[in-house]
Amino acid sequence: MKIFNFHLMPYAHADLEAIGKHGSAWVSYSNRDYDPKKGAELYHNYLDQMELADKLGFDGVCLNEHHQTAYGMMPIPGVLAGALARSVKKAKLAILGRALPLLNNPLMVAEEYAMLDNLTRGRFIAGFVRGIGAEYHAMGINPANSQERFLEAHEMIVRAWTEPGPFSYSGKHYQFNYINPWPRPYQTPHPPIWVPSQGSSSTIKWAAQHRYTYCQTLSPIAVVAKFFQLYRDEADKAGYEASPDQLAWSNSIYVAETDAQAMREAKPHLEALVNRLLFMPVEMLLPPGYTNYESMQRIRAAKVTGKPQTIEDLVKAGVVIIGSPNTVREKLAEYQDLAGFNTSLTKTQFGTMPHDMACANMQAIAQEILPAFRDRLPQRKPAAAAAE
């Protein structure tokens, strides 16, 4: 199994009570509560953590994109990826991913990603997403056009990477007389493309048809197993057998000497993440026109919403793995076998967790968890396991 260090880069000093009053940490939570001095310190701590992950032997480091939220301070992930492109020496560098429909000029992503691929000499992973519903409120984009804009932008970027320029492009949403980006990607024909999603059936089908790696966002493991089986089913329809390497699960892991200690230490930070930083009203998460009814039902079933969630709820549902080294090893192996994935996108820092605590967690994972999974593959057929 490959284990990546996935960072959300939250504003860990957020006023959780104020977020509760506003109903969300997204869009409506005022940026008057952002302290630039504290924010600058967080950015440097978070970059230090990503560099530490590389030194500790994590297989990759991951960034992502979100706008107008304390949940994650990465509206332009390429800035942070550029800072890491030379300091991260061995690990893969992934942006999971740029929200293509929010852009008026997707060619800038083709250029940005090609630069990062060159700077890392081929260690870059290109993530493409539609962006969650709140992003459309934040950026003033009609969510009903999300799918069309995503597909057009993706087509144009891949062509820009693989076809010699200059050439023209004329679509419904994007028109260019000249497509001729410099530089070209380092990898041939282009960087591997990964597609994160909350569980949209259309996105899963599309990713499988293109043989892209599908990344499931934070969800109960039983739901993750169903989504991954849907990917495998769509791969069968497309005429090939999906590999476990094409499936990546986003999770949070915290390791301490005992289960009780791990639960106690992780509790305030994890509950701040799911109950304050992550939570948003359904109309913000899934605005009208953003997705079809079937996908909406799947996503709503997968998300941790409604009443406040405790760490016990999250552990029981298999959303996160918290415990002693033995407990974490057992649970991660169990979940890998159940869902059939071979990449773990692991948040080692979450919510309000301070820097020293995150670094200690990363070191514990590197010492106690990484060696046990270095050569491990799913041990039984996922379809049979999911049906039990």
mmCIF file of C-alpha atoms in Angstrom:
data_model
loop_
_atom_site.group_PDB
_atom_site.id
_atom_site.type_symbol
_atom_site.label_atom_id
_atom_site.label_comp_id
_atom_site.label_asym_id
_atom_site.label_seq_id
_atom_site.Cartn_x
_atom_site.Cartn_y
_atom_site.Cartn_z
ATOM 1 C CA MET A 1 0.000 0.000 0.000
ATOM 2 C CA LYS A 2 1.099 3.550 -0.719
ATOM 3 C CA ILE A 3 0.483 5.975 2.151
ATOM 4 C CA PHE A 4 0.365 9.682 1.317
ATOM 5 C CA ASN A 5 0.326 12.546 3.812
ATOM 6 C CA PHE A 6 -2.782 14.544 2.871
ATOM 7 C CA HIS A 7 -3.044 18.025 4.346
ATOM 8 C CA LEU A 8 -6.106 20.283 4.485
ATOM 9 C CA MET A 9 -4.144 23.209 5.987
ATOM 10 C CA PRO A 10 -7.025 24.419 8.185
ATOM 11 C CA TYR A 11 -7.042 27.713 10.038
ATOM 12 C CA ALA A 12 -6.487 26.006 13.377
ATOM 13 C CA HIS A 13 -7.170 29.203 15.345
ATOM 14 C CA ALA A 14 -10.731 29.546 14.025
ATOM 15 C CA ASP A 15 -13.382 30.705 16.485
ATOM 16 C CA LEU A 16 -15.461 27.534 16.685
ATOM 17 C CA GLU A 17 -18.286 29.264 18.549
ATOM 18 C CA ALA A 18 -18.538 31.928 15.849
ATOM 19 C CA ILE A 19 -18.598 29.230 13.157
ATOM 20 C CA GLY A 20 -21.467 27.556 15.010
ATOM 21 C CA LYS A 21 -23.430 30.804 15.053
ATOM 22 C CA HIS A 22 -22.880 31.337 11.323
ATOM 23 C CA GLY A 23 -23.845 27.743 10.554
ATOM 24 C CA SER A 24 -20.724 27.006 8.555
ATOM 25 C CA ALA A 25 -16.995 27.674 8.250
ATOM 26 C CA TRP A 26 -17.581 28.154 4.522
ATOM 27 C CA VAL A 27 -18.373 31.381 2.641
ATOM 28 C CA SER A 28 -20.331 33.130 5.415
ATOM 29 C CA TYR A 29 -17.763 32.886 8.251
ATOM 30 C CA SER A 30 -16.162 36.343 8.202
ATOM 31 C CA ASN A 31 -12.474 36.664 7.396
ATOM 32 C CA ARG A 32 -12.206 39.335 10.077
ATOM 33 C CA ASP A 33 -11.392 36.374 12.317
ATOM 34 C CA TYR A 34 -8.283 35.583 10.259
ATOM 35 C CA ASP A 35 -5.092 36.809 11.940
ATOM 36 C CA PRO A 36 -2.350 37.112 9.275
ATOM 37 C CA LYS A 37 0.463 36.592 11.780
ATOM 38 C CA LYS A 38 -1.096 33.383 13.063
ATOM 39 C CA GLY A 39 -1.958 32.348 9.521
ATOM 40 C CA ALA A 40 1.613 32.867 8.327
ATOM 41 C CA GLU A 41 2.891 30.718 11.181
ATOM 42 C CA LEU A 42 0.422 27.986 10.246
ATOM 43 C CA TYR A 43 1.522 28.016 6.604
ATOM 44 C CA HIS A 44 5.147 27.522 7.601
ATOM 45 C CA ASN A 45 4.255 24.805 10.133
ATOM 46 C CA TYR A 46 2.193 22.991 7.542
ATOM 47 C CA LEU A 47 4.948 23.156 4.920
ATOM 48 C CA ASP A 48 7.358 21.853 7.568
ATOM 49 C CA GLN A 49 4.988 18.933 8.162
ATOM 50 C CA MET A 50 4.875 18.091 4.458
ATOM 51 C CA GLU A 51 8.663 18.174 4.251
ATOM 52 C CA LEU A 52 8.851 15.984 7.356
ATOM 53 C CA ALA A 53 6.514 13.470 5.703
ATOM 54 C CA ASP A 54 8.988 13.150 2.846
ATOM 55 C CA LYS A 55 11.896 12.584 5.244
ATOM 56 C CA LEU A 56 9.900 10.000 7.226
ATOM 57 C CA GLY A 57 9.213 7.903 4.136
ATOM 58 C CA PHE A 58 5.605 8.711 3.228
ATOM 59 C CA ASP A 59 5.015 7.867 -0.425
ATOM 60 C CA GLY A 60 3.548 11.235 -1.263
ATOM 61 C CA VAL A 61 2.289 14.566 -0.005
ATOM 62 C CA CYS A 62 -1.083 15.972 -1.056
ATOM 63 C CA LEU A 63 -2.566 19.438 -1.269
ATOM 64 C CA ASN A 64 -6.036 20.505 -2.394
ATOM 65 C CA GLU A 65 -8.089 23.559 -3.304
ATOM 66 C CA HIS A 66 -10.858 25.286 -1.375
ATOM 67 C CA HIS A 67 -12.140 28.848 -1.346
ATOM 68 C CA GLN A 68 -13.404 31.224 1.331
ATOM 69 C CA THR A 69 -13.234 28.798 4.231
ATOM 70 C CA ALA A 70 -11.338 28.175 7.450
ATOM 71 C CA TYR A 71 -11.531 24.462 6.606
ATOM 72 C CA GLY A 72 -8.523 24.781 4.307
ATOM 73 C CA MET A 73 -6.242 27.723 3.487
ATOM 74 C CA MET A 74 -5.336 26.614 -0.038
ATOM 75 C CA PRO A 75 -7.284 28.692 -2.577
ATOM 76 C CA ILE A 76 -4.253 28.499 -4.903
ATOM 77 C CA PRO A 77 -2.571 25.142 -4.161
ATOM 78 C CA GLY A 78 0.029 25.675 -6.859
ATOM 79 C CA VAL A 79 1.699 28.329 -4.702
ATOM 80 C CA LEU A 80 2.281 25.795 -1.921
ATOM 81 C CA ALA A 81 3.164 23.022 -4.371
ATOM 82 C CA GLY A 82 5.803 25.310 -5.870
ATOM 83 C CA ALA A 83 7.269 25.838 -2.408
ATOM 84 C CA LEU A 84 7.448 22.054 -1.932
ATOM 85 C CA ALA A 85 8.586 21.059 -5.418
ATOM 86 C CA ARG A 86 12.289 21.355 -4.532
ATOM 87 C CA SER A 87 12.239 20.752 -0.779
ATOM 88 C CA VAL A 88 10.333 17.438 -1.067
ATOM 89 C CA LYS A 89 13.043 15.202 -2.481
ATOM 90 C CA LYS A 90 11.575 11.692 -2.855
ATOM 91 C CA ALA A 91 7.818 11.655 -2.271
ATOM 92 C CA LYS A 92 5.231 12.224 -4.962
ATOM 93 C CA LEU A 93 3.642 15.669 -4.948
ATOM 94 C CA ALA A 94 -0.112 15.674 -5.594
ATOM 95 C CA ILE A 95 -2.699 18.413 -5.906
ATOM 96 C CA LEU A 96 -6.072 16.749 -5.286
ATOM 97 C CA GLY A 97 -7.141 18.759 -7.069
ATOM 98 C CA ARG A 98 -7.833 21.946 -8.995
ATOM 99 C CA ALA A 99 -11.550 22.756 -9.353
ATOM 100 C CA LEU A 100 -11.714 23.097 -13.127
ATOM 101 C CA PRO A 101 -15.267 24.499 -13.535
ATOM 102 C CA LEU A 102 -14.394 27.498 -11.341
ATOM 103 C CA LEU A 103 -11.774 28.714 -13.813
ATOM 104 C CA ASN A 104 -12.293 31.027 -16.747
ATOM 105 C CA ASN A 105 -8.965 29.927 -18.222
ATOM 106 C CA PRO A 106 -8.211 26.221 -17.606
ATOM 107 C CA LEU A 107 -5.081 26.532 -19.749
ATOM 108 C CA MET A 108 -3.428 28.080 -16.719
ATOM 109 C CA VAL A 109 -3.811 24.711 -14.958
ATOM 110 C CA ALA A 110 -2.172 22.980 -17.918
ATOM 111 C CA GLU A 111 0.755 25.384 -17.593
ATOM 112 C CA GLU A 112 0.893 25.265 -13.788
ATOM 113 C CA TYR A 113 0.823 21.470 -13.633
ATOM 114 C CA ALA A 114 3.418 21.138 -16.419
ATOM 115 C CA MET A 115 5.752 23.438 -14.486
ATOM 116 C CA LEU A 116 5.316 21.387 -11.307
ATOM 117 C CA ASP A 117 5.911 18.174 -13.246
ATOM 118 C CA ASN A 118 9.174 19.627 -14.538
ATOM 119 C CA LEU A 119 10.246 20.962 -11.149
ATOM 120 C CA THR A 120 9.709 17.534 -9.534
ATOM 121 C CA ARG A 121 11.215 15.712 -12.523
ATOM 122 C CA GLY A 122 8.117 13.598 -12.927
ATOM 123 C CA ARG A 123 6.977 13.135 -9.321
ATOM 124 C CA PHE A 124 3.821 15.193 -9.795
ATOM 125 C CA ILE A 125 0.228 13.880 -9.675
ATOM 126 C CA ALA A 126 -2.470 15.993 -11.341
ATOM 127 C CA GLY A 127 -5.803 16.093 -9.547
ATOM 128 C CA PHE A 128 -8.963 17.361 -11.251
ATOM 129 C CA VAL A 129 -12.202 18.016 -9.348
ATOM 130 C CA ARG A 130 -15.478 19.771 -9.931
ATOM 131 C CA GLY A 131 -15.292 21.439 -6.521
ATOM 132 C CA ILE A 132 -17.896 21.051 -3.797
ATOM 133 C CA GLY A 133 -21.137 23.001 -3.884
ATOM 134 C CA ALA A 134 -19.933 25.743 -1.553
ATOM 135 C CA GLU A 135 -17.248 26.702 -4.067
ATOM 136 C CA TYR A 136 -19.942 27.772 -6.521
ATOM 137 C CA HIS A 137 -21.391 30.160 -3.956
ATOM 138 C CA ALA A 138 -17.899 31.477 -3.243
ATOM 139 C CA MET A 139 -16.905 31.972 -6.879
ATOM 140 C CA GLY A 140 -20.245 33.018 -8.394
ATOM 141 C CA ILE A 141 -20.377 30.141 -10.904
ATOM 142 C CA ASN A 142 -23.664 28.520 -11.931
ATOM 143 C CA PRO A 143 -23.538 24.963 -10.469
ATOM 144 C CA ALA A 144 -25.811 23.698 -13.268
ATOM 145 C CA ASN A 145 -22.889 24.216 -15.670
ATOM 146 C CA SER A 146 -20.427 22.375 -13.447
ATOM 147 C CA GLN A 147 -20.334 19.071 -15.328
ATOM 148 C CA GLU A 148 -20.103 20.645 -18.776
ATOM 149 C CA ARG A 149 -17.340 23.044 -17.762
ATOM 150 C CA PHE A 150 -15.384 20.252 -16.078
ATOM 151 C CA LEU A 151 -15.492 17.960 -19.108
ATOM 152 C CA GLU A 152 -14.514 20.747 -21.506
ATOM 153 C CA ALA A 153 -11.671 21.959 -19.316
ATOM 154 C CA HIS A 154 -10.331 18.426 -18.870
ATOM 155 C CA GLU A 155 -10.422 17.748 -22.611
ATOM 156 C CA MET A 156 -8.623 20.981 -23.385
ATOM 157 C CA ILE A 157 -5.899 20.433 -20.744
ATOM 158 C CA VAL A 158 -5.139 16.866 -21.878
ATOM 159 C CA ARG A 159 -4.989 17.984 -25.493
ATOM 160 C CA ALA A 160 -2.692 20.856 -24.517
ATOM 161 C CA TRP A 161 -0.348 18.316 -22.910
ATOM 162 C CA THR A 162 -0.421 15.729 -25.689
ATOM 163 C CA GLU A 163 -0.914 17.570 -29.004
ATOM 164 C CA PRO A 164 1.789 19.769 -30.523
ATOM 165 C CA GLY A 165 0.677 23.388 -30.716
ATOM 166 C CA PRO A 166 -0.435 25.814 -31.679
ATOM 167 C CA PHE A 167 -3.980 24.679 -32.313
ATOM 168 C CA SER A 168 -7.396 26.190 -31.668
ATOM 169 C CA TYR A 169 -10.197 25.044 -29.392
ATOM 170 C CA SER A 170 -13.866 25.941 -29.647
ATOM 171 C CA GLY A 171 -16.291 24.642 -27.039
ATOM 172 C CA LYS A 172 -19.497 25.797 -25.380
ATOM 173 C CA HIS A 173 -17.744 27.367 -22.396
ATOM 174 C CA TYR A 174 -14.141 27.880 -23.563
ATOM 175 C CA GLN A 175 -12.740 29.215 -26.844
ATOM 176 C CA PHE A 176 -9.072 29.724 -27.703
ATOM 177 C CA ASN A 177 -7.415 30.618 -30.993
ATOM 178 C CA TYR A 178 -4.030 29.463 -29.776
ATOM 179 C CA ILE A 179 -3.221 26.546 -27.495
ATOM 180 C CA ASN A 180 0.535 26.128 -27.323
ATOM 181 C CA PRO A 181 1.658 25.922 -23.673
ATOM 182 C CA TRP A 182 5.275 26.084 -22.605
ATOM 183 C CA PRO A 183 6.602 24.035 -20.849
ATOM 184 C CA ARG A 184 5.320 20.604 -21.787
ATOM 185 C CA PRO A 185 4.905 18.008 -19.004
ATOM 186 C CA TYR A 186 7.957 16.038 -17.884
ATOM 187 C CA GLN A 187 6.030 12.752 -17.826
ATOM 188 C CA THR A 188 4.840 11.119 -21.031
ATOM 189 C CA PRO A 189 2.153 11.564 -22.168
ATOM 190 C CA HIS A 190 1.273 13.608 -19.063
ATOM 191 C CA PRO A 191 1.212 13.373 -15.244
ATOM 192 C CA PRO A 192 -1.078 10.681 -13.784
ATOM 193 C CA ILE A 193 -4.576 12.059 -13.293
ATOM 194 C CA TRP A 194 -6.438 11.409 -10.045
ATOM 195 C CA VAL A 195 -10.088 12.292 -9.523
ATOM 196 C CA PRO A 196 -11.390 12.886 -5.977
ATOM 197 C CA SER A 197 -15.145 12.915 -5.369
ATOM 198 C CA GLN A 198 -17.731 12.876 -2.613
ATOM 199 C CA GLY A 199 -19.339 9.895 -4.338
ATOM 200 C CA SER A 200 -20.940 11.218 -7.521
ATOM 201 C CA SER A 201 -21.927 8.231 -9.654
ATOM 202 C CA SER A 202 -21.258 10.187 -12.858
ATOM 203 C CA THR A 203 -17.769 11.140 -11.653
ATOM 204 C CA ILE A 204 -16.973 7.547 -10.640
ATOM 205 C CA LYS A 205 -18.156 6.247 -14.024
ATOM 206 C CA TRP A 206 -16.161 8.897 -15.885
ATOM 207 C CA ALA A 207 -12.984 8.209 -13.890
ATOM 208 C CA ALA A 208 -13.286 4.467 -14.530
ATOM 209 C CA GLN A 209 -13.836 4.987 -18.256
ATOM 210 C CA HIS A 210 -10.651 7.071 -18.436
ATOM 211 C CA ARG A 211 -8.756 4.651 -16.149
ATOM 212 C CA TYR A 212 -7.933 7.491 -13.781
ATOM 213 C CA THR A 213 -7.293 6.851 -10.094
ATOM 214 C CA TYR A 214 -10.473 7.509 -8.114
ATOM 215 C CA CYS A 215 -10.115 9.082 -4.649
ATOM 216 C CA GLN A 216 -13.014 8.831 -2.201
ATOM 217 C CA THR A 217 -13.314 11.691 0.255
ATOM 218 C CA LEU A 218 -13.927 11.290 3.998
ATOM 219 C CA SER A 219 -16.743 8.724 4.345
ATOM 220 C CA PRO A 220 -17.674 5.615 6.382
ATOM 221 C CA ILE A 221 -15.685 2.625 5.174
ATOM 222 C CA ALA A 222 -18.805 0.614 4.219
ATOM 223 C CA VAL A 223 -19.828 3.460 1.891
ATOM 224 C CA VAL A 224 -16.285 3.687 0.542
ATOM 225 C CA ALA A 225 -16.415 -0.026 -0.282
ATOM 226 C CA LYS A 226 -19.662 0.488 -2.247
ATOM 227 C CA PHE A 227 -18.228 3.416 -4.213
ATOM 228 C CA PHE A 228 -15.083 1.458 -5.037
ATOM 229 C CA GLN A 229 -17.195 -1.500 -6.175
ATOM 230 C CA LEU A 230 -19.106 0.877 -8.446
ATOM 231 C CA TYR A 231 -15.757 1.911 -9.956
ATOM 232 C CA ARG A 232 -14.799 -1.734 -10.510
ATOM 233 C CA ASP A 233 -18.177 -2.429 -12.101
ATOM 234 C CA GLU A 234 -17.738 0.509 -14.479
ATOM 235 C CA ALA A 235 -14.221 -0.671 -15.317
ATOM 236 C CA ASP A 236 -15.654 -4.098 -16.212
ATOM 237 C CA LYS A 237 -18.129 -2.384 -18.538
ATOM 238 C CA ALA A 238 -15.234 -0.479 -20.118
ATOM 239 C CA GLY A 239 -13.439 -3.767 -20.826
ATOM 240 C CA TYR A 240 -10.738 -3.987 -18.183
ATOM 241 C CA GLU A 241 -10.207 -5.093 -14.581
ATOM 242 C CA ALA A 242 -9.573 -2.222 -12.192
ATOM 243 C CA SER A 243 -6.422 -2.409 -10.110
ATOM 244 C CA PRO A 244 -6.329 -1.616 -6.374
ATOM 245 C CA ASP A 245 -3.782 1.058 -7.358
ATOM 246 C CA GLN A 246 -6.629 2.931 -9.072
ATOM 247 C CA LEU A 247 -8.487 3.358 -5.764
ATOM 248 C CA ALA A 248 -7.468 5.787 -3.016
ATOM 249 C CA TRP A 249 -9.228 6.331 0.317
ATOM 250 C CA SER A 250 -9.007 9.666 2.154
ATOM 251 C CA ASN A 251 -8.922 9.121 5.923
ATOM 252 C CA SER A 252 -7.533 10.472 9.186
ATOM 253 C CA ILE A 253 -5.204 8.445 11.399
ATOM 254 C CA TYR A 254 -3.924 9.189 14.870
ATOM 255 C CA VAL A 255 -1.548 6.917 16.792
ATOM 256 C CA ALA A 256 -0.662 6.948 20.502
ATOM 257 C CA GLU A 257 0.620 4.352 22.973
ATOM 258 C CA THR A 258 -2.869 3.124 23.903
ATOM 259 C CA ASP A 259 -6.352 3.327 22.405
ATOM 260 C CA ALA A 260 -7.570 5.408 25.333
ATOM 261 C CA GLN A 261 -4.734 7.907 25.016
ATOM 262 C CA ALA A 262 -5.207 8.230 21.260
ATOM 263 C CA MET A 263 -8.956 8.821 21.625
ATOM 264 C CA ARG A 264 -8.426 11.377 24.372
ATOM 265 C CA GLU A 265 -5.766 13.333 22.487
ATOM 266 C CA ALA A 266 -7.441 13.301 19.078
ATOM 267 C CA LYS A 267 -10.985 13.998 20.307
ATOM 268 C CA PRO A 268 -11.134 17.827 20.409
ATOM 269 C CA HIS A 269 -9.312 18.253 17.110
ATOM 270 C CA LEU A 270 -11.265 15.652 15.165
ATOM 271 C CA GLU A 271 -14.622 16.820 16.497
ATOM 272 C CA ALA A 272 -13.705 20.406 15.612
ATOM 273 C CA LEU A 273 -13.028 19.233 12.054
ATOM 274 C CA VAL A 274 -16.277 17.355 11.445
ATOM 275 C CA ASN A 275 -18.677 19.449 13.531
ATOM 276 C CA ARG A 276 -17.370 22.932 12.755
ATOM 277 C CA LEU A 277 -14.810 23.162 9.951
ATOM 278 C CA LEU A 278 -16.395 20.558 7.677
ATOM 279 C CA PHE A 279 -20.074 21.078 8.378
ATOM 280 C CA MET A 280 -22.266 23.085 6.005
ATOM 281 C CA PRO A 281 -25.996 23.231 5.234
ATOM 282 C CA VAL A 282 -27.223 20.854 2.542
ATOM 283 C CA GLU A 283 -28.151 23.766 0.259
ATOM 284 C CA MET A 284 -24.508 24.866 0.358
ATOM 285 C CA LEU A 285 -23.070 21.371 -0.049
ATOM 286 C CA LEU A 286 -25.446 20.408 -2.870
ATOM 287 C CA PRO A 287 -26.859 23.531 -4.565
ATOM 288 C CA PRO A 288 -29.619 23.050 -7.153
ATOM 289 C CA GLY A 289 -28.255 21.814 -10.457
ATOM 290 C CA TYR A 290 -24.916 20.679 -9.040
ATOM 291 C CA THR A 291 -25.586 16.947 -9.329
ATOM 292 C CA ASN A 292 -28.285 14.465 -10.291
ATOM 293 C CA TYR A 293 -30.756 12.998 -7.808
ATOM 294 C CA GLU A 294 -29.064 9.577 -7.603
ATOM 295 C CA SER A 295 -25.677 11.096 -6.824
ATOM 296 C CA MET A 296 -27.239 13.495 -4.336
ATOM 297 C CA GLN A 297 -28.710 10.575 -2.415
ATOM 298 C CA ARG A 298 -25.368 8.744 -2.439
ATOM 299 C CA ILE A 299 -23.455 11.795 -1.241
ATOM 300 C CA ARG A 300 -25.927 12.613 1.508
ATOM 301 C CA ALA A 301 -25.722 9.025 2.754
ATOM 302 C CA ALA A 302 -21.929 9.192 2.774
ATOM 303 C CA LYS A 303 -21.432 12.544 4.493
ATOM 304 C CA VAL A 304 -21.235 12.934 8.254
ATOM 305 C CA THR A 305 -24.079 15.407 8.774
ATOM 306 C CA GLY A 306 -27.008 15.984 11.103
ATOM 307 C CA LYS A 307 -26.384 15.776 14.828
ATOM 308 C CA PRO A 308 -22.883 16.526 16.126
ATOM 309 C CA GLN A 309 -20.552 13.583 15.644
ATOM 310 C CA THR A 310 -18.320 12.270 18.404
ATOM 311 C CA ILE A 311 -14.966 10.639 17.874
ATOM 312 C CA GLU A 312 -16.612 7.391 18.977
ATOM 313 C CA ASP A 313 -19.171 7.743 16.147
ATOM 314 C CA LEU A 314 -16.437 8.329 13.594
ATOM 315 C CA VAL A 315 -14.284 5.427 14.756
ATOM 316 C CA LYS A 316 -17.257 3.043 14.864
ATOM 317 C CA ALA A 317 -18.311 4.003 11.324
ATOM 318 C CA GLY A 318 -14.783 3.555 10.017
ATOM 319 C CA VAL A 319 -14.467 7.158 8.911
ATOM 320 C CA VAL A 320 -11.189 7.498 10.824
ATOM 321 C CA ILE A 321 -8.677 5.193 12.509
ATOM 322 C CA ILE A 322 -7.611 6.195 16.022
ATOM 323 C CA GLY A 323 -5.701 4.030 18.487
ATOM 324 C CA SER A 324 -2.579 2.198 19.497
ATOM 325 C CA PRO A 325 -0.157 0.937 16.820
ATOM 326 C CA ASN A 326 -1.736 -2.525 16.937
ATOM 327 C CA THR A 327 -5.269 -1.154 16.631
ATOM 328 C CA VAL A 328 -4.363 1.103 13.717
ATOM 329 C CA ARG A 329 -2.538 -1.678 11.878
ATOM 330 C CA GLU A 330 -5.457 -4.079 12.343
ATOM 331 C CA LYS A 331 -8.105 -1.578 11.272
ATOM 332 C CA LEU A 332 -6.213 -0.286 8.241
ATOM 333 C CA ALA A 333 -5.615 -3.865 7.051
ATOM 334 C CA GLU A 334 -9.279 -4.743 7.641
ATOM 335 C CA TYR A 335 -10.474 -1.703 5.711
ATOM 336 C CA GLN A 336 -8.011 -2.286 2.873
ATOM 337 C CA ASP A 337 -9.340 -5.826 2.475
ATOM 338 C CA LEU A 338 -12.957 -4.687 2.679
ATOM 339 C CA ALA A 339 -12.753 -1.882 0.127
ATOM 340 C CA GLY A 340 -9.884 -3.106 -2.059
ATOM 341 C CA PHE A 341 -7.854 0.116 -2.246
ATOM 342 C CA ASN A 342 -4.077 0.345 -2.395
ATOM 343 C CA THR A 343 -3.515 4.036 -1.609
ATOM 344 C CA SER A 344 -4.266 5.695 1.709
ATOM 345 C CA LEU A 345 -4.563 9.490 1.624
ATOM 346 C CA THR A 346 -3.985 10.040 5.325
ATOM 347 C CA LYS A 347 -4.587 13.260 7.195
ATOM 348 C CA THR A 348 -2.060 13.246 10.036
ATOM 349 C CA GLN A 349 -3.042 16.764 11.102
ATOM 350 C CA PHE A 350 -6.720 17.615 11.368
ATOM 351 C CA GLY A 351 -8.883 20.378 12.757
ATOM 352 C CA THR A 352 -7.230 22.352 15.528
ATOM 353 C CA MET A 353 -4.330 19.944 16.105
ATOM 354 C CA PRO A 354 -1.132 21.839 17.028
ATOM 355 C CA HIS A 355 2.143 21.479 15.168
ATOM 356 C CA ASP A 356 4.069 19.405 17.701
ATOM 357 C CA MET A 357 1.200 16.953 18.091
ATOM 358 C CA ALA A 358 0.908 16.509 14.308
ATOM 359 C CA CYS A 359 4.657 15.895 13.983
ATOM 360 C CA ALA A 360 4.570 13.303 16.768
ATOM 361 C CA ASN A 361 1.660 11.572 15.025
ATOM 362 C CA MET A 362 3.525 11.495 11.734
ATOM 363 C CA GLN A 363 6.588 10.007 13.402
ATOM 364 C CA ALA A 364 4.458 7.331 15.091
ATOM 365 C CA ILE A 365 2.793 6.436 11.792
ATOM 366 C CA ALA A 366 6.165 6.279 10.042
ATOM 367 C CA GLN A 367 7.639 3.994 12.702
ATOM 368 C CA GLU A 368 4.638 1.804 13.511
ATOM 369 C CA ILE A 369 2.400 1.748 10.431
ATOM 370 C CA LEU A 370 4.312 2.398 7.202
ATOM 371 C CA PRO A 371 6.628 -0.649 7.453
ATOM 372 C CA ALA A 372 3.695 -3.046 7.947
ATOM 373 C CA PHE A 373 1.979 -1.859 4.745
ATOM 374 C CA ARG A 374 4.917 -1.255 2.450
ATOM 375 C CA ASP A 375 4.320 -4.451 0.453
ATOM 376 C CA ARG A 376 0.739 -5.212 1.473
ATOM 377 C CA LEU A 377 -2.072 -5.708 -1.065
ATOM 378 C CA PRO A 378 -5.792 -6.339 -0.428
ATOM 379 C CA GLN A 379 -6.071 -9.903 0.864
ATOM 380 C CA ARG A 380 -9.502 -10.915 -0.430
ATOM 381 C CA LYS A 381 -11.895 -10.015 -3.208
ATOM 382 C CA PRO A 382 -13.504 -6.683 -2.331
ATOM 383 C CA ALA A 383 -16.905 -7.539 -3.844
ATOM 384 C CA ALA A 384 -17.273 -10.602 -1.629
ATOM 385 C CA ALA A 385 -16.013 -8.748 1.429
ATOM 386 C CA ALA A 386 -18.395 -5.825 0.923
ATOM 387 C CA ALA A 387 -21.335 -8.204 0.718
ATOM 388 C CA GLU A 388 -20.679 -9.736 4.147
#
